[in-house]
Structures are given as C-alpha cells and as structure tokens.
C-alpha cells in the first residue's frame, strides 16, 4: 500500500517546508495554520476511529476541554514536586476510571491502580511488558509467549517485537469471541498472557483491551441490558425471547447480554481504556489499570 501511494504520481506535499527558515515566521503563521485546518474533514463526532468529541470547538464541553488543555500544555507530570496539580488530576482520572471497571468490587480486593498514558497503543505496550516482567519474577519465564485473537489490535504485534515475546493468534467465532479451545491448545509453561477463566486456572495474566468501549459498557450495563429468558411455551423449552422495557414511551428490545468484562472477572490482571475516545478528552490520553499494586510496580 505504501509503495502504491509513493508511486501514484504528483505528491500533495509540494510546497511543504523541508528546512528551518532563516528567520522566524511570526504570528501570521497562525492564519496559515487556520487556512490549512479548514481543509480537514469535518470530523467532529462523526468519523469513527479518529476523535470522538463532537460539537462546536468554541462552545460547551469542547471549549472547556480546550481551555483546560491550554492551562496545562507546558507541564511535566514526571516532576511530582513541581506540578502537584497535574499529579492529582492524573490520580483522580485513574481512580474514577477504576471505579467504573470493577475497582470497587470485593473480587478485585479494591486495590485497582494505574497510570495515564499517551494512547491505547502505549497502554497495551505497558500492560504486555508488565505481564512479561511479572511472570518472569513469579514463575521464572524467560522465553515468554502470548495468546491473542486474530481481531486484536496491532499494538500486540508491536509489543511482541519490542519485548521479544512469541505471539500466537487464535480464531474468533461469528460473534468475534476468541476460540477458547484454540487458546487452551497453545497454553504452556511459557505463556504469560491469556484469556478469561483459563488465565485464573493456569495462573497467567489476562489483559482486557477496552480502549474503545471502556467508557460505554459500564453505563450500558447499568441501563438494564439483561440476558434472554425462556418462554412459557412448553412445546419448545429452548425458545428464547428478549426482555422488553418501556423507556420514555419507547418499547426497547434488549437483545444482547453484556458479559462480565472488567476486574469483576477473577482472572483479569490489567485493562486499557482510552480517555480520548468516549471519555471525550483530547487525543493522546489513555489509562492502563492493574488489579493490584504489585503489578503496577513491575510496570515501572
């Protein structure tokens, strides 16, 4: 694809600067930048996979986000003593995110913790690195392996290359759920990252990538999505129909159950969720969560 693009004829980069100018461009460069911005696609809230915040950039939530961002654009959260305000903000975002994803459940021991990152890819990279280092410390695994579904994000491929982890991909079913039987076949004493009950049974790590739906599923669950129930028709005891609810005068069919997906699941050791998606924050903000402090300590 890249070769085809490079050989497609005239480049749309003609006129682009390739060297630093001899003299500064001055404030008028802002006008030029604004002109270039007008050529962008009208993406606000309608361009899946890009930026999820919607509306006029000078109004409402959008303007508040922009103002807050400008206030702290030149801070460095690595320096805790210099920018305690930013440290507090990060801690609050992490804690609020954890509370949505099972952090308050007794099954998680209420120790869920984490950090903010620059995006979903970094969150996944850190989770994989943490799993590798944690399993090395706990089980002495020095030739780690990782099992993921074919639908997994390409960040796992990067992680496998960066951290020298052998990667196994397993198929998914028609509902895009990973094939558990195929996963079980690949588990061995070198496996560090795996899925669901298998992770708990075999004592290995499980990362849940909620980068897209992490700020949606908790609320969908609260809104009453429920499993299907059997009908009273004795002629067909296996006939299932969905529940129905009356919501503001509209009859809504709740066809699908939302399975447990967060730290309420015993085997889950880490979760990634992007704040810059349905958290409606600026691009470049994600959260990686860990079940306990021992895991996060290994991340560093």
mmCIF file of N, CA and C in Angstrom, residues 72-191:
data_model
loop_
_atom_site.group_PDB
_atom_site.id
_atom_site.type_symbol
_atom_site.label_atom_id
_atom_site.label_comp_id
_atom_site.label_asym_id
_atom_site.label_seq_id
_atom_site.Cartn_x
_atom_site.Cartn_y
_atom_site.Cartn_z
ATOM 1 N N UNK A 72 -2.529 23.654 30.985
ATOM 2 C CA UNK A 72 -1.522 22.700 31.450
ATOM 3 C C UNK A 72 -0.696 22.099 30.311
ATOM 4 N N UNK A 73 -0.691 22.761 29.153
ATOM 5 C CA UNK A 73 0.027 22.239 27.989
ATOM 6 C C UNK A 73 1.534 22.171 28.212
ATOM 7 N N UNK A 74 2.058 22.986 29.108
ATOM 8 C CA UNK A 74 3.506 23.051 29.312
ATOM 9 C C UNK A 74 3.907 22.537 30.686
ATOM 10 N N UNK A 75 3.222 21.501 31.147
ATOM 11 C CA UNK A 75 3.584 20.867 32.414
ATOM 12 C C UNK A 75 4.210 19.506 32.143
ATOM 13 N N UNK A 76 4.876 18.966 33.162
ATOM 14 C CA UNK A 76 5.523 17.660 33.035
ATOM 15 C C UNK A 76 5.200 16.834 34.275
ATOM 16 N N UNK A 77 4.266 15.889 34.164
ATOM 17 C CA UNK A 77 3.837 15.121 35.338
ATOM 18 C C UNK A 77 4.915 14.215 35.914
ATOM 19 N N UNK A 78 6.050 14.054 35.201
ATOM 20 C CA UNK A 78 7.148 13.271 35.763
ATOM 21 C C UNK A 78 7.758 13.962 36.977
ATOM 22 N N UNK A 79 7.610 15.280 37.040
ATOM 23 C CA UNK A 79 8.171 16.049 38.152
ATOM 24 C C UNK A 79 7.071 16.302 39.180
ATOM 25 N N UNK A 80 6.909 15.355 40.080
ATOM 26 C CA UNK A 80 5.806 15.395 41.032
ATOM 27 C C UNK A 80 5.856 16.615 41.937
ATOM 28 N N UNK A 81 7.067 17.024 42.305
ATOM 29 C CA UNK A 81 7.194 18.137 43.243
ATOM 30 C C UNK A 81 6.950 19.486 42.575
ATOM 31 N N UNK A 82 7.133 19.553 41.262
ATOM 32 C CA UNK A 82 6.959 20.816 40.540
ATOM 33 C C UNK A 82 5.509 21.015 40.104
ATOM 34 N N UNK A 83 4.844 19.926 39.725
ATOM 35 C CA UNK A 83 3.468 20.017 39.215
ATOM 36 C C UNK A 83 2.511 19.117 40.007
ATOM 37 N N UNK A 84 2.336 19.379 41.300
ATOM 38 C CA UNK A 84 1.436 18.539 42.105
ATOM 39 C C UNK A 84 -0.008 18.577 41.617
ATOM 40 N N UNK A 85 -0.401 19.668 40.961
ATOM 41 C CA UNK A 85 -1.776 19.759 40.456
ATOM 42 C C UNK A 85 -2.032 18.692 39.397
ATOM 43 N N UNK A 86 -1.080 18.521 38.480
ATOM 44 C CA UNK A 86 -1.237 17.543 37.408
ATOM 45 C C UNK A 86 -1.209 16.119 37.966
ATOM 46 N N UNK A 87 -0.373 15.910 38.971
ATOM 47 C CA UNK A 87 -0.308 14.596 39.615
ATOM 48 C C UNK A 87 -1.666 14.238 40.216
ATOM 49 N N UNK A 88 -2.290 15.219 40.848
ATOM 50 C CA UNK A 88 -3.615 14.989 41.433
ATOM 51 C C UNK A 88 -4.639 14.673 40.344
ATOM 52 N N UNK A 89 -4.605 15.424 39.249
ATOM 53 C CA UNK A 89 -5.576 15.203 38.171
ATOM 54 C C UNK A 89 -5.444 13.788 37.601
ATOM 55 N N UNK A 90 -4.197 13.359 37.393
ATOM 56 C CA UNK A 90 -3.982 12.008 36.874
ATOM 57 C C UNK A 90 -4.543 10.965 37.835
ATOM 58 N N UNK A 91 -4.247 11.141 39.115
ATOM 59 C CA UNK A 91 -4.718 10.185 40.117
ATOM 60 C C UNK A 91 -6.237 10.115 40.146
ATOM 61 N N UNK A 92 -6.891 11.263 39.988
ATOM 62 C CA UNK A 92 -8.354 11.293 40.018
ATOM 63 C C UNK A 92 -8.952 10.611 38.792
ATOM 64 N N UNK A 93 -8.361 10.855 37.618
ATOM 65 C CA UNK A 93 -8.858 10.210 36.398
ATOM 66 C C UNK A 93 -8.702 8.693 36.502
ATOM 67 N N UNK A 94 -7.549 8.247 36.989
ATOM 68 C CA UNK A 94 -7.303 6.811 37.144
ATOM 69 C C UNK A 94 -8.298 6.196 38.120
ATOM 70 N N UNK A 95 -8.518 6.870 39.239
ATOM 71 C CA UNK A 95 -9.424 6.331 40.262
ATOM 72 C C UNK A 95 -10.863 6.292 39.762
ATOM 73 N N UNK A 96 -11.299 7.330 39.069
ATOM 74 C CA UNK A 96 -12.666 7.346 38.544
ATOM 75 C C UNK A 96 -12.856 6.256 37.492
ATOM 76 N N UNK A 97 -11.840 6.071 36.656
ATOM 77 C CA UNK A 97 -11.916 5.030 35.633
ATOM 78 C C UNK A 97 -11.972 3.649 36.278
ATOM 79 N N UNK A 98 -11.146 3.449 37.295
ATOM 80 C CA UNK A 98 -11.133 2.166 38.001
ATOM 81 C C UNK A 98 -12.481 1.863 38.638
ATOM 82 N N UNK A 99 -13.134 2.904 39.168
ATOM 83 C CA UNK A 99 -14.430 2.699 39.828
ATOM 84 C C UNK A 99 -15.500 2.240 38.847
ATOM 85 N N UNK A 100 -15.342 2.600 37.574
ATOM 86 C CA UNK A 100 -16.289 2.170 36.544
ATOM 87 C C UNK A 100 -16.050 0.728 36.105
ATOM 88 N N UNK A 101 -14.830 0.253 36.299
ATOM 89 C CA UNK A 101 -14.424 -1.032 35.719
ATOM 90 C C UNK A 101 -14.106 -2.079 36.778
ATOM 91 N N UNK A 102 -14.910 -2.108 37.824
ATOM 92 C CA UNK A 102 -14.784 -3.157 38.828
ATOM 93 C C UNK A 102 -13.825 -2.857 39.943
ATOM 94 N N UNK A 103 -13.303 -1.638 40.001
ATOM 95 C CA UNK A 103 -12.348 -1.291 41.040
ATOM 96 C C UNK A 103 -12.929 -1.282 42.435
ATOM 97 N N UNK A 104 -14.254 -1.178 42.534
ATOM 98 C CA UNK A 104 -14.920 -1.179 43.840
ATOM 99 C C UNK A 104 -15.393 -2.568 44.254
ATOM 100 N N UNK A 105 -15.275 -3.539 43.341
ATOM 101 C CA UNK A 105 -15.756 -4.888 43.626
ATOM 102 C C UNK A 105 -14.838 -5.586 44.627
ATOM 103 N N UNK A 106 -15.439 -6.369 45.525
ATOM 104 C CA UNK A 106 -14.643 -7.109 46.501
ATOM 105 C C UNK A 106 -13.735 -8.123 45.810
ATOM 106 N N UNK A 107 -14.172 -8.614 44.636
ATOM 107 C CA UNK A 107 -13.368 -9.589 43.890
ATOM 108 C C UNK A 107 -12.051 -9.005 43.402
ATOM 109 N N UNK A 108 -11.976 -7.684 43.313
ATOM 110 C CA UNK A 108 -10.735 -7.028 42.885
ATOM 111 C C UNK A 108 -9.878 -6.620 44.071
ATOM 112 N N UNK A 109 -10.348 -6.944 45.282
ATOM 113 C CA UNK A 109 -9.649 -6.582 46.521
ATOM 114 C C UNK A 109 -9.509 -5.074 46.692
ATOM 115 N N UNK A 110 -10.217 -4.324 45.849
ATOM 116 C CA UNK A 110 -10.222 -2.856 45.907
ATOM 117 C C UNK A 110 -8.808 -2.270 45.873
ATOM 118 N N UNK A 111 -7.918 -2.922 45.143
ATOM 119 C CA UNK A 111 -6.542 -2.435 45.018
ATOM 120 C C UNK A 111 -6.229 -1.943 43.610
ATOM 121 N N UNK A 112 -7.245 -1.854 42.754
ATOM 122 C CA UNK A 112 -7.005 -1.464 41.362
ATOM 123 C C UNK A 112 -6.318 -0.102 41.295
ATOM 124 N N UNK A 113 -5.265 -0.016 40.505
ATOM 125 C CA UNK A 113 -4.489 1.218 40.379
ATOM 126 C C UNK A 113 -3.980 1.307 38.942
ATOM 127 N N UNK A 114 -3.290 2.388 38.625
ATOM 128 C CA UNK A 114 -2.799 2.515 37.259
ATOM 129 C C UNK A 114 -2.174 3.854 36.969
ATOM 130 N N UNK A 115 -2.047 4.154 35.686
ATOM 131 C CA UNK A 115 -1.449 5.406 35.224
ATOM 132 C C UNK A 115 -2.102 5.846 33.925
ATOM 133 N N UNK A 116 -1.950 7.130 33.612
ATOM 134 C CA UNK A 116 -2.365 7.629 32.311
ATOM 135 C C UNK A 116 -1.216 7.460 31.323
ATOM 136 N N UNK A 117 -1.564 7.269 30.058
ATOM 137 C CA UNK A 117 -0.570 7.097 29.003
ATOM 138 C C UNK A 117 -0.914 8.007 27.825
ATOM 139 N N UNK A 118 -0.124 7.913 26.773
ATOM 140 C CA UNK A 118 -0.321 8.771 25.600
ATOM 141 C C UNK A 118 -1.342 8.216 24.616
ATOM 142 N N UNK A 119 -1.888 7.038 24.899
ATOM 143 C CA UNK A 119 -2.880 6.470 23.993
ATOM 144 C C UNK A 119 -3.031 4.974 24.182
ATOM 145 N N UNK A 120 -3.944 4.376 23.413
ATOM 146 C CA UNK A 120 -4.228 2.958 23.553
ATOM 147 C C UNK A 120 -3.035 2.069 23.283
ATOM 148 N N UNK A 121 -2.218 2.437 22.303
ATOM 149 C CA UNK A 121 -1.044 1.624 21.988
ATOM 150 C C UNK A 121 -0.085 1.568 23.163
ATOM 151 N N UNK A 122 0.201 2.714 23.777
ATOM 152 C CA UNK A 122 1.114 2.704 24.921
ATOM 153 C C UNK A 122 0.519 1.930 26.085
ATOM 154 N N UNK A 123 -0.782 2.053 26.304
ATOM 155 C CA UNK A 123 -1.418 1.303 27.388
ATOM 156 C C UNK A 123 -1.249 -0.197 27.178
ATOM 157 N N UNK A 124 -1.450 -0.655 25.940
ATOM 158 C CA UNK A 124 -1.287 -2.076 25.636
ATOM 159 C C UNK A 124 0.172 -2.496 25.779
ATOM 160 N N UNK A 125 1.088 -1.675 25.278
ATOM 161 C CA UNK A 125 2.512 -1.990 25.394
ATOM 162 C C UNK A 125 2.916 -2.147 26.853
ATOM 163 N N UNK A 126 2.473 -1.230 27.695
ATOM 164 C CA UNK A 126 2.827 -1.293 29.112
ATOM 165 C C UNK A 126 2.217 -2.512 29.786
ATOM 166 N N UNK A 127 0.970 -2.832 29.427
ATOM 167 C CA UNK A 127 0.317 -3.999 30.019
ATOM 168 C C UNK A 127 1.050 -5.286 29.649
ATOM 169 N N UNK A 128 1.485 -5.385 28.392
ATOM 170 C CA UNK A 128 2.215 -6.577 27.951
ATOM 171 C C UNK A 128 3.578 -6.652 28.619
ATOM 172 N N UNK A 129 4.277 -5.527 28.679
ATOM 173 C CA UNK A 129 5.584 -5.500 29.347
ATOM 174 C C UNK A 129 5.446 -5.898 30.808
ATOM 175 N N UNK A 130 4.417 -5.373 31.451
ATOM 176 C CA UNK A 130 4.182 -5.695 32.855
ATOM 177 C C UNK A 130 3.916 -7.183 33.031
ATOM 178 N N UNK A 131 3.107 -7.756 32.140
ATOM 179 C CA UNK A 131 2.820 -9.191 32.209
ATOM 180 C C UNK A 131 4.099 -10.007 32.045
ATOM 181 N N UNK A 132 4.923 -9.595 31.081
ATOM 182 C CA UNK A 132 6.182 -10.307 30.858
ATOM 183 C C UNK A 132 7.064 -10.276 32.097
ATOM 184 N N UNK A 133 7.266 -9.090 32.648
ATOM 185 C CA UNK A 133 8.166 -8.941 33.786
ATOM 186 C C UNK A 133 7.595 -9.578 35.050
ATOM 187 N N UNK A 134 6.277 -9.501 35.207
ATOM 188 C CA UNK A 134 5.637 -10.086 36.386
ATOM 189 C C UNK A 134 5.758 -11.610 36.360
ATOM 190 N N UNK A 135 5.508 -12.211 35.198
ATOM 191 C CA UNK A 135 5.595 -13.663 35.093
ATOM 192 C C UNK A 135 7.042 -14.153 35.182
ATOM 193 N N UNK A 136 7.981 -13.322 34.775
ATOM 194 C CA UNK A 136 9.387 -13.678 34.951
ATOM 195 C C UNK A 136 9.735 -13.705 36.430
ATOM 196 N N UNK A 137 9.232 -12.709 37.166
ATOM 197 C CA UNK A 137 9.508 -12.640 38.598
ATOM 198 C C UNK A 137 8.800 -13.750 39.372
ATOM 199 N N UNK A 138 7.565 -14.078 38.967
ATOM 200 C CA UNK A 138 6.764 -15.043 39.714
ATOM 201 C C UNK A 138 7.058 -16.493 39.322
ATOM 202 N N UNK A 139 7.318 -16.732 38.020
ATOM 203 C CA UNK A 139 7.477 -18.107 37.545
ATOM 204 C C UNK A 139 8.800 -18.368 36.834
ATOM 205 N N UNK A 140 9.635 -17.354 36.727
ATOM 206 C CA UNK A 140 10.928 -17.542 36.087
ATOM 207 C C UNK A 140 10.861 -17.722 34.586
ATOM 208 N N UNK A 141 9.786 -17.239 33.941
ATOM 209 C CA UNK A 141 9.636 -17.387 32.491
ATOM 210 C C UNK A 141 10.578 -16.425 31.768
ATOM 211 N N UNK A 142 11.486 -16.972 30.977
ATOM 212 C CA UNK A 142 12.459 -16.147 30.254
ATOM 213 C C UNK A 142 12.247 -16.178 28.738
ATOM 214 N N UNK A 143 11.406 -17.087 28.256
ATOM 215 C CA UNK A 143 11.049 -17.140 26.829
ATOM 216 C C UNK A 143 9.532 -17.021 26.726
ATOM 217 N N UNK A 144 9.001 -15.834 26.972
ATOM 218 C CA UNK A 144 7.554 -15.656 27.119
ATOM 219 C C UNK A 144 6.771 -15.847 25.826
ATOM 220 N N UNK A 145 5.520 -16.287 25.984
ATOM 221 C CA UNK A 145 4.593 -16.427 24.868
ATOM 222 C C UNK A 145 3.281 -15.744 25.224
ATOM 223 N N UNK A 146 2.571 -15.282 24.193
ATOM 224 C CA UNK A 146 1.328 -14.545 24.396
ATOM 225 C C UNK A 146 0.288 -15.048 23.402
ATOM 226 N N UNK A 147 -0.945 -15.221 23.872
ATOM 227 C CA UNK A 147 -2.032 -15.706 23.023
ATOM 228 C C UNK A 147 -3.075 -14.607 22.873
ATOM 229 N N UNK A 148 -3.411 -14.267 21.623
ATOM 230 C CA UNK A 148 -4.406 -13.228 21.363
ATOM 231 C C UNK A 148 -5.320 -13.669 20.213
ATOM 232 N N UNK A 149 -6.530 -13.129 20.132
ATOM 233 C CA UNK A 149 -7.402 -13.435 18.990
ATOM 234 C C UNK A 149 -6.922 -12.702 17.738
ATOM 235 N N UNK A 150 -7.331 -13.181 16.569
ATOM 236 C CA UNK A 150 -6.916 -12.553 15.315
ATOM 237 C C UNK A 150 -7.452 -11.130 15.200
ATOM 238 N N UNK A 151 -8.462 -10.801 15.973
ATOM 239 C CA UNK A 151 -9.065 -9.464 15.919
ATOM 240 C C UNK A 151 -8.345 -8.451 16.794
ATOM 241 N N UNK A 152 -7.315 -8.878 17.513
ATOM 242 C CA UNK A 152 -6.631 -7.989 18.452
ATOM 243 C C UNK A 152 -5.916 -6.849 17.733
ATOM 244 N N UNK A 153 -5.735 -5.753 18.441
ATOM 245 C CA UNK A 153 -5.088 -4.549 17.915
ATOM 246 C C UNK A 153 -3.633 -4.831 17.538
ATOM 247 N N UNK A 154 -3.145 -4.112 16.549
ATOM 248 C CA UNK A 154 -1.765 -4.305 16.076
ATOM 249 C C UNK A 154 -0.731 -3.938 17.134
ATOM 250 N N UNK A 155 -1.151 -3.253 18.191
ATOM 251 C CA UNK A 155 -0.214 -2.913 19.263
ATOM 252 C C UNK A 155 0.379 -4.169 19.899
ATOM 253 N N UNK A 156 -0.362 -5.272 19.873
ATOM 254 C CA UNK A 156 0.165 -6.522 20.427
ATOM 255 C C UNK A 156 1.308 -7.058 19.575
ATOM 256 N N UNK A 157 1.223 -6.863 18.264
ATOM 257 C CA UNK A 157 2.321 -7.260 17.389
ATOM 258 C C UNK A 157 3.567 -6.438 17.707
ATOM 259 N N UNK A 158 3.368 -5.146 17.919
ATOM 260 C CA UNK A 158 4.495 -4.285 18.289
ATOM 261 C C UNK A 158 5.092 -4.729 19.615
ATOM 262 N N UNK A 159 4.212 -5.019 20.575
ATOM 263 C CA UNK A 159 4.681 -5.447 21.892
ATOM 264 C C UNK A 159 5.486 -6.740 21.794
ATOM 265 N N UNK A 160 5.011 -7.661 20.969
ATOM 266 C CA UNK A 160 5.717 -8.931 20.803
ATOM 267 C C UNK A 160 7.122 -8.704 20.249
ATOM 268 N N UNK A 161 7.250 -7.771 19.306
ATOM 269 C CA UNK A 161 8.559 -7.465 18.730
ATOM 270 C C UNK A 161 9.441 -6.720 19.725
ATOM 271 N N UNK A 162 8.880 -5.704 20.370
ATOM 272 C CA UNK A 162 9.662 -4.899 21.310
ATOM 273 C C UNK A 162 10.202 -5.738 22.468
ATOM 274 N N UNK A 163 9.336 -6.579 23.024
ATOM 275 C CA UNK A 163 9.662 -7.272 24.270
ATOM 276 C C UNK A 163 10.031 -8.740 24.068
ATOM 277 N N UNK A 164 10.226 -9.130 22.798
ATOM 278 C CA UNK A 164 10.694 -10.473 22.456
ATOM 279 C C UNK A 164 9.776 -11.546 23.042
ATOM 280 N N UNK A 165 8.523 -11.465 22.651
ATOM 281 C CA UNK A 165 7.509 -12.412 23.099
ATOM 282 C C UNK A 165 6.980 -13.172 21.888
ATOM 283 N N UNK A 166 6.914 -14.481 21.986
ATOM 284 C CA UNK A 166 6.346 -15.278 20.898
ATOM 285 C C UNK A 166 4.836 -15.091 20.896
ATOM 286 N N UNK A 167 4.292 -14.797 19.722
ATOM 287 C CA UNK A 167 2.876 -14.450 19.617
ATOM 288 C C UNK A 167 2.086 -15.551 18.913
ATOM 289 N N UNK A 168 1.007 -15.977 19.563
ATOM 290 C CA UNK A 168 0.082 -16.932 18.964
ATOM 291 C C UNK A 168 -1.246 -16.236 18.730
ATOM 292 N N UNK A 169 -1.793 -16.389 17.526
ATOM 293 C CA UNK A 169 -3.115 -15.827 17.220
ATOM 294 C C UNK A 169 -4.117 -16.966 17.045
ATOM 295 N N UNK A 170 -5.276 -16.809 17.672
ATOM 296 C CA UNK A 170 -6.319 -17.829 17.575
ATOM 297 C C UNK A 170 -7.538 -17.239 16.876
ATOM 298 N N UNK A 171 -8.354 -18.072 16.246
ATOM 299 C CA UNK A 171 -9.539 -17.570 15.529
ATOM 300 C C UNK A 171 -10.621 -17.068 16.471
ATOM 301 N N UNK A 172 -11.597 -16.372 15.903
ATOM 302 C CA UNK A 172 -12.760 -15.900 16.657
ATOM 303 C C UNK A 172 -14.015 -16.511 16.037
ATOM 304 N N UNK A 173 -15.103 -16.555 16.830
ATOM 305 C CA UNK A 173 -16.348 -17.101 16.305
ATOM 306 C C UNK A 173 -17.152 -16.010 15.608
ATOM 307 N N UNK A 174 -18.394 -16.320 15.236
ATOM 308 C CA UNK A 174 -19.212 -15.362 14.488
ATOM 309 C C UNK A 174 -19.560 -14.119 15.305
ATOM 310 N N UNK A 175 -19.414 -14.202 16.626
ATOM 311 C CA UNK A 175 -19.648 -13.048 17.491
ATOM 312 C C UNK A 175 -18.346 -12.357 17.865
ATOM 313 N N UNK A 176 -17.260 -12.744 17.181
ATOM 314 C CA UNK A 176 -15.928 -12.157 17.395
ATOM 315 C C UNK A 176 -15.359 -12.466 18.775
ATOM 316 N N UNK A 177 -15.787 -13.575 19.360
ATOM 317 C CA UNK A 177 -15.217 -14.025 20.619
ATOM 318 C C UNK A 177 -14.101 -15.015 20.335
ATOM 319 N N UNK A 178 -13.034 -14.931 21.116
ATOM 320 C CA UNK A 178 -11.880 -15.799 20.889
ATOM 321 C C UNK A 178 -12.245 -17.263 21.118
ATOM 322 N N UNK A 179 -11.651 -18.136 20.320
ATOM 323 C CA UNK A 179 -11.875 -19.573 20.417
ATOM 324 C C UNK A 179 -11.136 -20.116 21.637
ATOM 325 N N UNK A 180 -11.884 -20.440 22.687
ATOM 326 C CA UNK A 180 -11.278 -20.875 23.945
ATOM 327 C C UNK A 180 -10.522 -22.191 23.774
ATOM 328 N N UNK A 181 -11.069 -23.109 22.977
ATOM 329 C CA UNK A 181 -10.395 -24.389 22.757
ATOM 330 C C UNK A 181 -9.035 -24.182 22.100
ATOM 331 N N UNK A 182 -8.992 -23.271 21.135
ATOM 332 C CA UNK A 182 -7.725 -22.991 20.456
ATOM 333 C C UNK A 182 -6.723 -22.362 21.415
ATOM 334 N N UNK A 183 -7.228 -21.516 22.300
ATOM 335 C CA UNK A 183 -6.345 -20.890 23.287
ATOM 336 C C UNK A 183 -5.739 -21.949 24.194
ATOM 337 N N UNK A 184 -6.582 -22.857 24.677
ATOM 338 C CA UNK A 184 -6.105 -23.893 25.594
ATOM 339 C C UNK A 184 -4.994 -24.728 24.959
ATOM 340 N N UNK A 185 -5.088 -24.958 23.671
ATOM 341 C CA UNK A 185 -4.084 -25.766 22.979
ATOM 342 C C UNK A 185 -2.716 -25.096 22.956
ATOM 343 N N UNK A 186 -2.705 -23.772 23.038
ATOM 344 C CA UNK A 186 -1.434 -23.044 22.960
ATOM 345 C C UNK A 186 -0.826 -22.742 24.331
ATOM 346 N N UNK A 187 -1.561 -22.977 25.402
ATOM 347 C CA UNK A 187 -1.041 -22.661 26.735
ATOM 348 C C UNK A 187 0.050 -23.652 27.124
ATOM 349 N N UNK A 188 1.165 -23.121 27.584
ATOM 350 C CA UNK A 188 2.234 -23.962 28.110
ATOM 351 C C UNK A 188 2.935 -23.213 29.235
ATOM 352 N N UNK A 189 4.049 -23.734 29.687
ATOM 353 C CA UNK A 189 4.735 -23.126 30.832
ATOM 354 C C UNK A 189 5.397 -21.796 30.498
ATOM 355 N N UNK A 190 5.357 -21.403 29.212
ATOM 356 C CA UNK A 190 5.945 -20.132 28.806
ATOM 357 C C UNK A 190 4.893 -19.040 28.599
ATOM 358 N N UNK A 191 3.609 -19.404 28.713
ATOM 359 C CA UNK A 191 2.531 -18.451 28.446
ATOM 360 C C UNK A 191 2.447 -17.416 29.560
#
